[in-house]
Coordinates of C-alpha atoms in Angstrom, one line a residue:
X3 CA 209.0 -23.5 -138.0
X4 CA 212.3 -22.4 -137.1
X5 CA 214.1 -25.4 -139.0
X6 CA 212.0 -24.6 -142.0
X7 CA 212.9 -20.4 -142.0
X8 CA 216.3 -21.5 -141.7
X9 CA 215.7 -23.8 -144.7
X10 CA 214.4 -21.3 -146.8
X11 CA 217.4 -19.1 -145.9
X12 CA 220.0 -21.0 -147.3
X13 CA 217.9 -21.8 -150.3
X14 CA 217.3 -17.9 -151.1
X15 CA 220.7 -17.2 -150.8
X16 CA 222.9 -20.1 -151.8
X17 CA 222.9 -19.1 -155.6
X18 CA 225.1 -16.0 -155.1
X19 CA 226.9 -16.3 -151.0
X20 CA 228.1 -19.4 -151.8
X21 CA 231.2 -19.8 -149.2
X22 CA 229.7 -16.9 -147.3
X23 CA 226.2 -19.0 -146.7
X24 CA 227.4 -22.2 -145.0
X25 CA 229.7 -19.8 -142.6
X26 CA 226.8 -17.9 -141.7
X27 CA 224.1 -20.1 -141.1
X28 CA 226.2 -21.9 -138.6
X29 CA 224.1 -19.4 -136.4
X30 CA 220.8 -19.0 -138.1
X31 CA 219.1 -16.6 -140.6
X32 CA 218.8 -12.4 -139.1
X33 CA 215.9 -12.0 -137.1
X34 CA 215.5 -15.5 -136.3
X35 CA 217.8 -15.7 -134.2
X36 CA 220.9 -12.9 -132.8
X37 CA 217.6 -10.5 -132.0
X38 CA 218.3 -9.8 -128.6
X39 CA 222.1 -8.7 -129.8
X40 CA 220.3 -6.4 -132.6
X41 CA 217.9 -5.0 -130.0
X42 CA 220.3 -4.1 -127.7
X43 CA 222.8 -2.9 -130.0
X44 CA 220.2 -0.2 -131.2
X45 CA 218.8 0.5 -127.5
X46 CA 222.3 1.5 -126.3
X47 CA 222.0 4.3 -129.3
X48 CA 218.4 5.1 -128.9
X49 CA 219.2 8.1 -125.8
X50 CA 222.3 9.2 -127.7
X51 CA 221.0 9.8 -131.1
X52 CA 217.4 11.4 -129.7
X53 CA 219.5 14.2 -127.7
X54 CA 221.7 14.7 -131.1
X55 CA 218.3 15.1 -133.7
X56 CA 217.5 17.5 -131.4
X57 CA 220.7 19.7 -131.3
X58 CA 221.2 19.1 -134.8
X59 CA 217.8 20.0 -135.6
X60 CA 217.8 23.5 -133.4
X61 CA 221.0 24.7 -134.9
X62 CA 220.1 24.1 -138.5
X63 CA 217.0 26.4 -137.8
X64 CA 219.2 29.0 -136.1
X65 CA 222.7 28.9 -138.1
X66 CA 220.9 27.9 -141.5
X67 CA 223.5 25.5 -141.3
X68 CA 224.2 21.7 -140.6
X69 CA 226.9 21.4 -137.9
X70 CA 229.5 18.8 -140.0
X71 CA 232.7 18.2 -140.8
X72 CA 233.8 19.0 -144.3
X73 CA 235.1 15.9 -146.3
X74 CA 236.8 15.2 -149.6
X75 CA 234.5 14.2 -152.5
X76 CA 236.0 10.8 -152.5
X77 CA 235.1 10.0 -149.1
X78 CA 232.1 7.0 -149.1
X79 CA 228.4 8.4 -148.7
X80 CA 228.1 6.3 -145.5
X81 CA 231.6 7.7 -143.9
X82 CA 231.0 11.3 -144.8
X83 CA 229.0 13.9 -143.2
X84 CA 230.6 13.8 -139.9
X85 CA 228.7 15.7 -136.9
X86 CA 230.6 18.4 -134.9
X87 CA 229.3 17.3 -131.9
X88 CA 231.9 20.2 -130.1
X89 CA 230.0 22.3 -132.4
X90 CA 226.9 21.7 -130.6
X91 CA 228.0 21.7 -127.7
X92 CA 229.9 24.8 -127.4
X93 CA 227.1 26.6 -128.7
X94 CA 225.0 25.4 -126.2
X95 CA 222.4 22.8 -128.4
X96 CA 223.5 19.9 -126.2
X97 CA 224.5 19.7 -122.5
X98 CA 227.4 17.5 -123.7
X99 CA 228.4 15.2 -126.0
X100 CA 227.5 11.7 -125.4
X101 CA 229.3 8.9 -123.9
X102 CA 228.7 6.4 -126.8
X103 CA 230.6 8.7 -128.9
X104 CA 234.3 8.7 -130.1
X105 CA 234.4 12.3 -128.6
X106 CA 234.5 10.7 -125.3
X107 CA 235.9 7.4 -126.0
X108 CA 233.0 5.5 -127.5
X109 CA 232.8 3.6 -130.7
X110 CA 230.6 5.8 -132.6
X111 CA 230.5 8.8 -134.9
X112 CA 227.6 10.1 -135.7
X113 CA 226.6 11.1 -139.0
X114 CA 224.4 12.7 -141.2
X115 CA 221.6 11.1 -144.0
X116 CA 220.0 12.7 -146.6
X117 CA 221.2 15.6 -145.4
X118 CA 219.6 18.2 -148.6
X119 CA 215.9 16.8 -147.8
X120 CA 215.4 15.6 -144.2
X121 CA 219.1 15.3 -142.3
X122 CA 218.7 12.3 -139.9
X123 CA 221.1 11.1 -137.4
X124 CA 222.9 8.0 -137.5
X125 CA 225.7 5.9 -136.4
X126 CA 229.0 4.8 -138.1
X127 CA 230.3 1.8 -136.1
X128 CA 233.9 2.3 -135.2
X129 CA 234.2 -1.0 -134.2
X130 CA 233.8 -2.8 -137.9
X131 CA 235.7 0.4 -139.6
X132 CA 238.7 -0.7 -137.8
X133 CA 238.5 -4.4 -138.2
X134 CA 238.2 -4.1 -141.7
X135 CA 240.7 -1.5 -142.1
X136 CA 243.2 -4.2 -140.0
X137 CA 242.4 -6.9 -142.7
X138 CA 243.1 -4.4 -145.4
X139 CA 246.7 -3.8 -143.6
X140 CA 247.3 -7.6 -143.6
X141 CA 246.0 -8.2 -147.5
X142 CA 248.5 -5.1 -148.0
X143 CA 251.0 -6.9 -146.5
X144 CA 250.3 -10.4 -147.8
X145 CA 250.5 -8.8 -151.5
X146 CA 253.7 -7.2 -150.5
X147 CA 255.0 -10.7 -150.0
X148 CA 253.7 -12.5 -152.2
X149 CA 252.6 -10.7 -155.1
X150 CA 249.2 -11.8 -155.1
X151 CA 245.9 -10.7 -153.5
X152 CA 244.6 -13.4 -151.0
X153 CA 241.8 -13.9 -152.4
X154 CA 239.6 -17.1 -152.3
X155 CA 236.6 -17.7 -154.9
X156 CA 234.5 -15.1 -156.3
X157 CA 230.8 -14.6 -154.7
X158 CA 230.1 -11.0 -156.8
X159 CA 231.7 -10.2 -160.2
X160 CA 235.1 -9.8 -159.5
X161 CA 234.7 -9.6 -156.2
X162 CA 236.0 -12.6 -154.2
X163 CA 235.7 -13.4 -150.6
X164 CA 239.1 -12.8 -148.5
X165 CA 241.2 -15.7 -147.9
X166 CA 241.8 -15.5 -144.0
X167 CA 243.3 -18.8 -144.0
X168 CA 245.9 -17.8 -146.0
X169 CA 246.2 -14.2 -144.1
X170 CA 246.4 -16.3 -140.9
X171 CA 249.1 -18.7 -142.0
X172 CA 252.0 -16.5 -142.0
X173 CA 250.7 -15.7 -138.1
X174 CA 248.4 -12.7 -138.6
X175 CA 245.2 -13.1 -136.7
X176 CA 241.8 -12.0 -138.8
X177 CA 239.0 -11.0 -136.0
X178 CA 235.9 -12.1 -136.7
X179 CA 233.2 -9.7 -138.2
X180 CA 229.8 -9.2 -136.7
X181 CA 227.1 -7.8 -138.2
X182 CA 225.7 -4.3 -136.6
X183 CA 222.4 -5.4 -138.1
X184 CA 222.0 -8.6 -136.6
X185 CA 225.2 -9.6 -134.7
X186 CA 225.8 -12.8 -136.5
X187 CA 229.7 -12.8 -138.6
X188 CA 229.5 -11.6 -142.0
X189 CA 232.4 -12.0 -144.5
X190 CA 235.1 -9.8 -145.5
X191 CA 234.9 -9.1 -149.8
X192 CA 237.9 -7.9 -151.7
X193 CA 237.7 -6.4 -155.2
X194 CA 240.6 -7.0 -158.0
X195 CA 242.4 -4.2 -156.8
X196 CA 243.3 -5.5 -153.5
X197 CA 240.6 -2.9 -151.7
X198 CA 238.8 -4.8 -148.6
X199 CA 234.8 -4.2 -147.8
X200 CA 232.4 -6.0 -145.2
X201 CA 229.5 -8.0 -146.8
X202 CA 225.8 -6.7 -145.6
X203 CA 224.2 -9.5 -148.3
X204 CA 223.2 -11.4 -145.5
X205 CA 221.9 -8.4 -143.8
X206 CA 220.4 -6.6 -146.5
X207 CA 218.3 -10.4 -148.2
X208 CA 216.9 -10.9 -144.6
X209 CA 215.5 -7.4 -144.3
X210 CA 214.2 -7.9 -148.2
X211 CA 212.2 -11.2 -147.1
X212 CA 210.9 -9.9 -143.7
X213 CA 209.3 -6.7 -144.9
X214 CA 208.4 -8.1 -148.0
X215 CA 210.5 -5.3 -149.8
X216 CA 210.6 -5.4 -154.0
X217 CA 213.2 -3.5 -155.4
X218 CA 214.7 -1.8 -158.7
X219 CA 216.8 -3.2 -160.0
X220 CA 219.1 -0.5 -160.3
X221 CA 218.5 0.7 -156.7
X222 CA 220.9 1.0 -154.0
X223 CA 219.8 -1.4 -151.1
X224 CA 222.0 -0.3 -148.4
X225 CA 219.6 2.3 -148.5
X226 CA 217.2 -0.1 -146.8
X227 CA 219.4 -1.3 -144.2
X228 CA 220.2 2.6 -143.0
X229 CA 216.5 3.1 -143.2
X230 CA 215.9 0.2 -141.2
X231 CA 218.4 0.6 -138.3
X232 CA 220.6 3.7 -136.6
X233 CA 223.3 2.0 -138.4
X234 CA 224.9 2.9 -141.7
X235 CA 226.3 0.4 -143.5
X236 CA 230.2 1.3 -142.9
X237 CA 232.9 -0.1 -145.9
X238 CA 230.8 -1.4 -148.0
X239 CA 229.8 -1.3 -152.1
X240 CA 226.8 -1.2 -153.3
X241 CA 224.4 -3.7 -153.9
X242 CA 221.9 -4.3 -156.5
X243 CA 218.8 -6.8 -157.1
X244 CA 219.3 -9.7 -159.4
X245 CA 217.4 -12.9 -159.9
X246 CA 215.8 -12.1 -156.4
X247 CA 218.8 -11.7 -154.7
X248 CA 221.1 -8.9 -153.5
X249 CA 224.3 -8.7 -155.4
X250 CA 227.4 -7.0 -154.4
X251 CA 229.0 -4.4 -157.0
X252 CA 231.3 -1.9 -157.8
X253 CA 229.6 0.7 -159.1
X254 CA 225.9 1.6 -159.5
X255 CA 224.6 1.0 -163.2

């Protein structure tokens, strides 16, 4: 069974991840295999994110206000929002701000979602944010050398996969990327204009098959993925259904 999931993996996803596919099934399809790493990845949040609802919830009903930090229009949906958490702590909503936090040297901020209807807490990964902001200072500085973006073939439309290869050959080292939603490595995309983004296709196609989800087209699937997890998709463009798969692009029909 395992042999045939895997099977029908590569087949649902081949006709758009090309490259991307046959580096990540070297470890399987999400959820068939990586699910302890995914488990514990959101257990570690569970405590954290609980205590923060709950502060964030009691001093919206007595400030009339949510407790974030303002940011520019142009910052991402899924990077904006920003908790105060000193805000809730000084005022007494939580006993102190917890460990898995940046605040006190974790790799977390936490955020706010649909913040105008129901605010929930959730989790920006600082871990992914910074490796993809360190490839985006090596394809800065590969295009300052060479006057080209390192770009291998194109998965999306005109969006290419990164050529780490070529990154690495002038002696820049590209970490690995690993998925917050399943653990396994996921690819880093670049657009025509040089700017750098993780790839949740993987993620997003595995969470499509296994709760049997059928989208809009037009729809915004990372959506899914924050719904389905504490994690919000960090660095990322949107994604869109087509021809039964999830397609990577640059801006929302």
């Amino acid at each position: 069974m395992m042999q045939a999931l895997k099977t029908e993996c590569k087949r649902r996803i081949f006709h758009y991840a090309g490259f991307t596919v046959l580096m990540l099934l070297l470890t399987g399809c999400m959820y068939s295999g990586g699910g302890e790493t995914k488990e514990a990845a959101v257990t570690n949040y569970d405590g954290s994110i609980s205590r923060i609802q709950n502060a964030l919830d009691a001093f919206q009903e007595s400030q009339g206000i949510l407790p974030i930090v303002t940011a520019g229009e142009d910052v991402p949906i899924y990077e904006k929002f920003r908790i105060d958490l000193s805000k809730l702590e000084d005022g007494g909503y939580l006993d102190d701000i917890p460990k898995t936090a940046f605040e006190r040297g974790g790799s977390a901020y936490f955020l706010v979602q649909n913040e105008d209807v129901d605010p929930i807490v959730k989790v920006m990964d600082l871990v992914t944010v910074q490796k993809v902001t360190q490839v985006q200072r090596l394809v800065d500085s590969y295009h300052a050398s060479h006057g080209t973006w390192p770009m291998k073939e194109e998965i999306y439309p005109d969006i290419h996969l990164v050529d780490t290869d070529a990154i690495q050959s002038s002696g820049n080292r590209v970490d690995d990327l690993a998925s917050v939603y399943s653990g396994e490595t996921i690819p880093y995309i670049i657009d025509s204009e040089g700017k750098v983004y993780a790839d949740y296709a993987f993620d997003i196609m595995q969470l499509m098959e296994r709760k049997e989800i059928k989208p809009q087209a037009a729809e915004d699937l990372r959506v899914y993925l924050t719904e389905a997890s504490h994690f919000v998709p960090v660095k990322s463009l949107p994604y869109t259904w087509h021809d039964a798969q999830p397609v990577a692009v640059l801006s929302l029909p």
